[in-house]
mmCIF file of C-alpha atoms in Angstrom:
data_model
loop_
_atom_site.group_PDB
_atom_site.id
_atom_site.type_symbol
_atom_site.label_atom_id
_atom_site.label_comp_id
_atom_site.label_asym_id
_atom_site.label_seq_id
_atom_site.Cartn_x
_atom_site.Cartn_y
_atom_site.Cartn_z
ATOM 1 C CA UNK A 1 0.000 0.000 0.000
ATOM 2 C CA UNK A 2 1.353 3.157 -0.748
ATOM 3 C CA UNK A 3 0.791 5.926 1.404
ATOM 4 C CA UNK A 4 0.413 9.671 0.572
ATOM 5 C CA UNK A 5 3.438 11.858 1.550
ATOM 6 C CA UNK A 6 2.139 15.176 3.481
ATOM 7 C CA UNK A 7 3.676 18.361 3.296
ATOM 8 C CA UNK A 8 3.793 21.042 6.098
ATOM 9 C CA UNK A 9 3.410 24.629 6.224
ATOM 10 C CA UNK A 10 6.047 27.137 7.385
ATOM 11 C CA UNK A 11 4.284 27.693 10.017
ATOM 12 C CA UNK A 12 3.915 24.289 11.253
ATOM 13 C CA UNK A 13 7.640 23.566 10.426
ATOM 14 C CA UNK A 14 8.750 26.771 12.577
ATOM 15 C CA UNK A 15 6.782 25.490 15.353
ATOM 16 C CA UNK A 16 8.058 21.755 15.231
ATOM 17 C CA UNK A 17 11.748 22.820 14.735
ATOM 18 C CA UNK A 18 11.064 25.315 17.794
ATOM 19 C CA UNK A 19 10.248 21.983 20.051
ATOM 20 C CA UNK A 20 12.845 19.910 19.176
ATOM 21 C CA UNK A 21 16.316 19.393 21.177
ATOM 22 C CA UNK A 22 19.205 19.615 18.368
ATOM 23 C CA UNK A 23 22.512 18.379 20.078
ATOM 24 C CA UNK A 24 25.694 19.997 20.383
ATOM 25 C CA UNK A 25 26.812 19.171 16.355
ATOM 26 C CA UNK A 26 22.837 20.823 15.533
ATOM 27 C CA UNK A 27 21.889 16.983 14.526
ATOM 28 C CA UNK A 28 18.650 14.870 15.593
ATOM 29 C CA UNK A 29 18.256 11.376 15.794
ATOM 30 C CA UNK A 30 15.760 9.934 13.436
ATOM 31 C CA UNK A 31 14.375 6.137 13.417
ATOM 32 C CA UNK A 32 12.132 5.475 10.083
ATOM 33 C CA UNK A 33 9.855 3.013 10.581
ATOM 34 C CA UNK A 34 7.364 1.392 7.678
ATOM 35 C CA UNK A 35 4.490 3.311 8.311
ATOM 36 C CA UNK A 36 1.998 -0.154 7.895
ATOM 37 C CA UNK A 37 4.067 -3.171 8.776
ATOM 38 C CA UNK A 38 5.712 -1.756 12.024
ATOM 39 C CA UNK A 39 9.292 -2.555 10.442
ATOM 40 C CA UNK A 40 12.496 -0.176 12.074
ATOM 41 C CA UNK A 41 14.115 0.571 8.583
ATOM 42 C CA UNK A 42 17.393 2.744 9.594
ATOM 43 C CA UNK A 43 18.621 5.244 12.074
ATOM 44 C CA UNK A 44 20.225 8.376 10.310
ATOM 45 C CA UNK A 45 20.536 12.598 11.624
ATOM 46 C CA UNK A 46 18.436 14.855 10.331
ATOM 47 C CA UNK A 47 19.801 18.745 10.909
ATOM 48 C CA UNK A 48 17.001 21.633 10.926
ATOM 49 C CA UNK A 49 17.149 21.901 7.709
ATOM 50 C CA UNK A 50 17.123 18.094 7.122
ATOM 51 C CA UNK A 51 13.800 18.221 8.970
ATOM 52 C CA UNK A 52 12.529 21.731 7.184
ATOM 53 C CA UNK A 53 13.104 20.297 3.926
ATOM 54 C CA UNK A 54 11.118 16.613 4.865
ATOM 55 C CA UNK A 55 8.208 18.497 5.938
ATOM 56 C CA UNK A 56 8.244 20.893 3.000
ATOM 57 C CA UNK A 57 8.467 18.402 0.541
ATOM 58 C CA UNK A 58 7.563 15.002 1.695
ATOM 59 C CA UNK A 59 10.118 12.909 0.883
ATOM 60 C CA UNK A 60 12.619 12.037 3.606
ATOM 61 C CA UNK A 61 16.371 14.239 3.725
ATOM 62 C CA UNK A 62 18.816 13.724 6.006
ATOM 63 C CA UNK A 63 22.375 14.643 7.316
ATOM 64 C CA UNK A 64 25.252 12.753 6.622
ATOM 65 C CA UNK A 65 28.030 13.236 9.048
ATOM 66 C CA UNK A 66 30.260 11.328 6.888
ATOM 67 C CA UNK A 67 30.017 13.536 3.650
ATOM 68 C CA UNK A 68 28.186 16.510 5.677
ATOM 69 C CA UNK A 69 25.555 17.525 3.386
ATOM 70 C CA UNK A 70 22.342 17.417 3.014
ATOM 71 C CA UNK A 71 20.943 13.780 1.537
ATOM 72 C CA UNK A 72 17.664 12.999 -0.011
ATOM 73 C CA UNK A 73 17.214 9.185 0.934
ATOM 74 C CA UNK A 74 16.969 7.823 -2.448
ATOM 75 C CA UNK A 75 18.707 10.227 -4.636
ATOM 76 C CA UNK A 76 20.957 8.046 -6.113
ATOM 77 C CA UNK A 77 19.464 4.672 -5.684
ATOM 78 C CA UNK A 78 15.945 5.705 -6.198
ATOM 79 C CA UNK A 79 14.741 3.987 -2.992
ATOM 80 C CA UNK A 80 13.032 6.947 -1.374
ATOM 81 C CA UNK A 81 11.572 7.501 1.641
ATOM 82 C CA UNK A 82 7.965 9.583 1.418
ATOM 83 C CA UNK A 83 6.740 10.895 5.050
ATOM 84 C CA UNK A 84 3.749 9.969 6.270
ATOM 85 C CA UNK A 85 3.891 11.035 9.821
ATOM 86 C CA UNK A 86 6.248 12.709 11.906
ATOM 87 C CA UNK A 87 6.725 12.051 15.668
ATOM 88 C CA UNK A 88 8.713 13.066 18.289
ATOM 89 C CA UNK A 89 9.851 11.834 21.643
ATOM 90 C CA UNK A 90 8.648 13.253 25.335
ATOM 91 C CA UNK A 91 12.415 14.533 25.759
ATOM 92 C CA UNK A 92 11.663 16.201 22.147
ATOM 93 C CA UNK A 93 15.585 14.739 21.282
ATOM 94 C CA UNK A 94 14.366 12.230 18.997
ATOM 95 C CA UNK A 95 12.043 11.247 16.117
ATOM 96 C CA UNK A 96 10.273 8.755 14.734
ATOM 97 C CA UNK A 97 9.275 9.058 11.149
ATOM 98 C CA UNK A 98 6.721 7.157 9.775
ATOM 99 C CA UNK A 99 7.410 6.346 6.325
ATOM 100 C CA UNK A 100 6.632 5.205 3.037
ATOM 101 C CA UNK A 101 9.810 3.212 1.845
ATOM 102 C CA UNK A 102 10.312 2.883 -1.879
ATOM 103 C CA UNK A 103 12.424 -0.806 -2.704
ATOM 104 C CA UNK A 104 14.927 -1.390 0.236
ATOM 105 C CA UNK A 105 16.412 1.272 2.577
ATOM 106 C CA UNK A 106 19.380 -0.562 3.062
ATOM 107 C CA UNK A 107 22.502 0.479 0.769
ATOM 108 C CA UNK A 108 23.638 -3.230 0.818
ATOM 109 C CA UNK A 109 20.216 -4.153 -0.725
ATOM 110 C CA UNK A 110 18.514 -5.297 2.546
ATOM 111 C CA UNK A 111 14.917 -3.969 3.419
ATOM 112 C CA UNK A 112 16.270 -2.668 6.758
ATOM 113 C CA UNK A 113 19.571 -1.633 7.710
ATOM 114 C CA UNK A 114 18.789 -3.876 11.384
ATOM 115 C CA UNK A 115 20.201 -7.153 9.673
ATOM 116 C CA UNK A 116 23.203 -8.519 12.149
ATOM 117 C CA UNK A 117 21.420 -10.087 15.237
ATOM 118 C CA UNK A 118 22.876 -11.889 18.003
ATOM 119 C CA UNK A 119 20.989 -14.891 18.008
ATOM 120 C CA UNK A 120 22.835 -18.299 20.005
ATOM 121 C CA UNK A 121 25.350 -16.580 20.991
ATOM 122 C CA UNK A 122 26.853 -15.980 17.543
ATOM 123 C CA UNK A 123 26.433 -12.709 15.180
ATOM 124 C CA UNK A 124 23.550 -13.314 12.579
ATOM 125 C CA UNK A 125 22.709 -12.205 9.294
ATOM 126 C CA UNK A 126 18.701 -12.172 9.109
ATOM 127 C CA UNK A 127 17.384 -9.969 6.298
ATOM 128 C CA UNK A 128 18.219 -11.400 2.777
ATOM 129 C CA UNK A 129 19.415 -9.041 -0.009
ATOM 130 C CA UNK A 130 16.460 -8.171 -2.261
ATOM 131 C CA UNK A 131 18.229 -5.988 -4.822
ATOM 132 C CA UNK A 132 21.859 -6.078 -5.992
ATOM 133 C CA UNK A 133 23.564 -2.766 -4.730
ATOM 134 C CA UNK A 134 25.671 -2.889 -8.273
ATOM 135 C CA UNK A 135 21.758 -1.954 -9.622
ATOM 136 C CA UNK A 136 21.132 0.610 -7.190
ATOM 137 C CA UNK A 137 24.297 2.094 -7.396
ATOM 138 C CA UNK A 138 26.272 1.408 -10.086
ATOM 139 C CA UNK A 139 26.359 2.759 -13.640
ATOM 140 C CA UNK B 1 2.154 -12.474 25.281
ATOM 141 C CA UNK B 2 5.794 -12.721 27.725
ATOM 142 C CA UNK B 3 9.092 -13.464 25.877
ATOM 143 C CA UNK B 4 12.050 -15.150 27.550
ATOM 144 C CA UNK B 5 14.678 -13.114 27.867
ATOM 145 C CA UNK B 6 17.866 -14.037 26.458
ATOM 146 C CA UNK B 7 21.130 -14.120 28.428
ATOM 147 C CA UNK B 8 24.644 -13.825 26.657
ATOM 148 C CA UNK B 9 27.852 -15.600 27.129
ATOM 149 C CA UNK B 10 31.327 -13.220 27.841
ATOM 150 C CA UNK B 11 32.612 -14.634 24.471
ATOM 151 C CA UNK B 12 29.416 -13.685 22.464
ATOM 152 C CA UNK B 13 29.544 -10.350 24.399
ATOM 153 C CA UNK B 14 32.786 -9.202 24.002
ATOM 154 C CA UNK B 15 32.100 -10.444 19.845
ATOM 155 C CA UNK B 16 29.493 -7.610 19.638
ATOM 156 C CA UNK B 17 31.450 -5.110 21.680
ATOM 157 C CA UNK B 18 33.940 -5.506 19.069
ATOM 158 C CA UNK B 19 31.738 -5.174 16.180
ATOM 159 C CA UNK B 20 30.047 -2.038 17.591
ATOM 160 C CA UNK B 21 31.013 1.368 16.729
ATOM 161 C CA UNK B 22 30.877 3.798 20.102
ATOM 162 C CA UNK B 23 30.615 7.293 19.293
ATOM 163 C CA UNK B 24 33.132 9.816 20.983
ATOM 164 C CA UNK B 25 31.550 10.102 24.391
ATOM 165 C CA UNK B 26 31.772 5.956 24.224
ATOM 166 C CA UNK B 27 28.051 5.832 23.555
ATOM 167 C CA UNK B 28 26.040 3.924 21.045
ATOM 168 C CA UNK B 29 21.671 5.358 20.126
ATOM 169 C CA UNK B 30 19.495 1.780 21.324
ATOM 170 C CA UNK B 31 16.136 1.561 19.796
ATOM 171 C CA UNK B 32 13.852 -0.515 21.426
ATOM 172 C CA UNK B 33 11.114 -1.975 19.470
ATOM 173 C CA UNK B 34 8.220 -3.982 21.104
ATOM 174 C CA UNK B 35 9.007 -7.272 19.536
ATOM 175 C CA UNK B 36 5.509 -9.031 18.729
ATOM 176 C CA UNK B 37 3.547 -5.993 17.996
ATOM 177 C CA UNK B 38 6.720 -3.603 16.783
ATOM 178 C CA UNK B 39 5.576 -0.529 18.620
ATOM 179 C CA UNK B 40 8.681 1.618 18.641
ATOM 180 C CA UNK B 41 8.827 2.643 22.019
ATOM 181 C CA UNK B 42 11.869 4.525 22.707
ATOM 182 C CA UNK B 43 15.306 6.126 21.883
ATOM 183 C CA UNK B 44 17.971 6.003 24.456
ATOM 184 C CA UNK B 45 22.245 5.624 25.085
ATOM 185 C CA UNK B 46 23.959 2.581 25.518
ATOM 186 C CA UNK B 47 27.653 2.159 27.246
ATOM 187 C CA UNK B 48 29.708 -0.358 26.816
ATOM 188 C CA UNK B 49 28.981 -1.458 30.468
ATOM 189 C CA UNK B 50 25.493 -0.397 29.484
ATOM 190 C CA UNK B 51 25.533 -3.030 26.759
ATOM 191 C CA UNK B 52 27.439 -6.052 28.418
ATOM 192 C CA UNK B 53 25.074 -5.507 31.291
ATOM 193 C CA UNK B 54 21.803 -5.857 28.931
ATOM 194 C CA UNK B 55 23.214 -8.824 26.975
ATOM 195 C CA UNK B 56 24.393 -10.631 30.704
ATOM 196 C CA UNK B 57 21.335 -10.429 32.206
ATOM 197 C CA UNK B 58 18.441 -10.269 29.471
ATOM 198 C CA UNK B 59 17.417 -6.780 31.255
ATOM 199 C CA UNK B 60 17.889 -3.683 29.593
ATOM 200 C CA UNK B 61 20.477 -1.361 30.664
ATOM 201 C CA UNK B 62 21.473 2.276 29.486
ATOM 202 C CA UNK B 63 23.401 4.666 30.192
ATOM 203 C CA UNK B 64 21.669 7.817 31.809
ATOM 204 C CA UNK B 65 23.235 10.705 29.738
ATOM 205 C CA UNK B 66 21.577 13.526 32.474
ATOM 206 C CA UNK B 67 22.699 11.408 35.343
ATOM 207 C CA UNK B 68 25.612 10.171 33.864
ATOM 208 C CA UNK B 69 25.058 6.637 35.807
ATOM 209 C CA UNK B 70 23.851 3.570 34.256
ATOM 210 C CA UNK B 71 20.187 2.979 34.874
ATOM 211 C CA UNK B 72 18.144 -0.590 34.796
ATOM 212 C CA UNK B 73 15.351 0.099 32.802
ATOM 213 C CA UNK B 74 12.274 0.061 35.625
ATOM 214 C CA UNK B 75 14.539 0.356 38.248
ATOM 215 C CA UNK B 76 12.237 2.958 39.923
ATOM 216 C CA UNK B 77 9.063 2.169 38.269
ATOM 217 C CA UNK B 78 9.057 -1.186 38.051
ATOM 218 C CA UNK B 79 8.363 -1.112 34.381
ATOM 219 C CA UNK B 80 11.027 -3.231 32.932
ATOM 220 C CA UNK B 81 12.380 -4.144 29.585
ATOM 221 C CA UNK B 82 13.605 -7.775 28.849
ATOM 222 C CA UNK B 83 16.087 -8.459 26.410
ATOM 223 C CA UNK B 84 14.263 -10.664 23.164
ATOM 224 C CA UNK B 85 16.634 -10.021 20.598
ATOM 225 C CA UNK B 86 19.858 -7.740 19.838
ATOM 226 C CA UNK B 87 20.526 -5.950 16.525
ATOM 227 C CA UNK B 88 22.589 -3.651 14.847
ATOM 228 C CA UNK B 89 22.669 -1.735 11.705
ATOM 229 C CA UNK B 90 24.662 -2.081 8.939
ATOM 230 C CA UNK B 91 27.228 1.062 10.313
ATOM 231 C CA UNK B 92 27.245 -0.896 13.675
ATOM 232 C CA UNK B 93 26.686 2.242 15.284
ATOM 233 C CA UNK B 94 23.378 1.821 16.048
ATOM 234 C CA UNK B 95 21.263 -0.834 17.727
ATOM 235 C CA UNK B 96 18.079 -2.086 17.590
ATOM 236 C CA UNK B 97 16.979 -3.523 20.996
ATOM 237 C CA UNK B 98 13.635 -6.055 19.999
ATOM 238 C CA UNK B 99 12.441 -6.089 23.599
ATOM 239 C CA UNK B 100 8.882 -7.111 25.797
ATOM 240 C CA UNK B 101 8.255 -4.013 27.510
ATOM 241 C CA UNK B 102 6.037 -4.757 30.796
ATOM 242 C CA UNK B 103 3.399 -1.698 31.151
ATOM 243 C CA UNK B 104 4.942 1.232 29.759
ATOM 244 C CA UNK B 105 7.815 2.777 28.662
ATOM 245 C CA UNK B 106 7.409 6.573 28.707
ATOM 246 C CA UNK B 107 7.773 8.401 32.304
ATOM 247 C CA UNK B 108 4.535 9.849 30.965
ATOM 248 C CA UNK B 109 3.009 6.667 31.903
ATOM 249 C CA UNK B 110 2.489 6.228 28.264
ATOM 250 C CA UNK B 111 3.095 3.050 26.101
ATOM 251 C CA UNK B 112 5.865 4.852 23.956
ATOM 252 C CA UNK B 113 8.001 8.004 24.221
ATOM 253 C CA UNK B 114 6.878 8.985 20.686
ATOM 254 C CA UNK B 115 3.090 10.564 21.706
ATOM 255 C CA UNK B 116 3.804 13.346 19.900
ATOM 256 C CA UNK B 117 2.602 13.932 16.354
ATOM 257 C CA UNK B 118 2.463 16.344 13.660
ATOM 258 C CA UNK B 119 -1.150 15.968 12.103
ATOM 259 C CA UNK B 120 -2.862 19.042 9.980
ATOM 260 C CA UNK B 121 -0.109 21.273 10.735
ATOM 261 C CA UNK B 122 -0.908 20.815 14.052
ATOM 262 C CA UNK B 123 1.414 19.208 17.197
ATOM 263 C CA UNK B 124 -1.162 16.469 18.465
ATOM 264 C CA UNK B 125 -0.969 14.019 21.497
ATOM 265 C CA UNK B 126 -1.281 10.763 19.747
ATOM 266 C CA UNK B 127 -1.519 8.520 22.652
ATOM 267 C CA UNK B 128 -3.223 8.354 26.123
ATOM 268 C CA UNK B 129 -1.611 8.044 29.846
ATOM 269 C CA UNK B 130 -2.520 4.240 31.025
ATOM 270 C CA UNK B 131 -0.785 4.660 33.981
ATOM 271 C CA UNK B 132 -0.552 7.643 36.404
ATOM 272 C CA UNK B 133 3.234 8.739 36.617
ATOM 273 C CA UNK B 134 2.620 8.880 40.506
ATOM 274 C CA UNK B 135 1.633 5.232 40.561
ATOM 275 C CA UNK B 136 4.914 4.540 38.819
ATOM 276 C CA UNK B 137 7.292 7.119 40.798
ATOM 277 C CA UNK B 138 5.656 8.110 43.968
ATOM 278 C CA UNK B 139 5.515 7.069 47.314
#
């Protein structure tokens, strides 16, 4: 089922942004969740503007710390992530976005990044690869 | 329906310490996840104490950032989290705790941490107190 992505106002986006408890580096923690089966997709920062520009548009942007830029989930691979519902936490330091999550979220292919478990005492891998990463990121 | 927690060995602990990526205050975000129904209830900060002491006893542990201690999860309130299932992502710098949470998580005396919602433009409560905070920290 595909859900539709909502858009906020900049008025609603000035007073979420206003709520919220950026750290030290000006990042938020942001879980995104499959808005209809319940599944924990990823964990990845979202900045203010990050956040302003998921509300605005709908479709999921975060952080990267490693290449510290803004990144539109999905604008390379095509996998994006469309909002459906935005929460936050009763500290107001973290979020929980409900999402929409095109293909996998996973750069190495996987549904969800959450694929090493510790299961008997040994390190697990239980989420199969569903698309080759060479299609989703190569030429 | 009540999970058995899972206990870990020192071997299989000190396996995942090693995988794990700590970040520079020697913390690591937990997400734990209701595991039957997979009601994201919270966000907090593991240790590596934190950790070790989760996977030992099957009870979740984290590390208190505000008072920089390690705190049992329903130490005070009696609302505890047993350990079902560990996971990481595919960074290994964040985990995703798949836990049976008895009553509730949120100091609120709500079922989750994440009540908060942005509906219509609007900041909304999105879910109701089932237990009265003084029940859970009062005399």
């Amino acid at each position: 089922m595909a859900a539709e992505s909502k858009t906020a106002s900049a008025g609603a986006i000035e007073e979420v942004l206003s709520r919220l408890a950026f750290d030290e580096h000006g990042l938020i923690g942001a879980i995104a969740q499959q808005f209809d089966t319940g599944e924990v997709l990823m964990f990845a920062w979202m900045s203010r503007a990050a956040l302003a520009e998921t509300l605005k548009s709908g479709r999921v942007t975060y952080w990267s710390r490693s290449r510290r830029k803004l990144w539109q989930k999905g604008e390379r691979s095509g996998q994006e992530q469309r909002l459906v519902e935005l929460r936050f936490d009763c500290d107001q330091d973290a979020l929980l976005l409900l999402v929409d999550q095109k293909g996998v979220a996973c750069h190495t292919g996987r549904r969800s990044c959450f694929f090493s478990a510790l299961r008997g005492g040994k390190i697990e891998t239980v989420a199969e690869v569903i698309v080759d990463p060479e299609a989703l990121y190569g030429e």
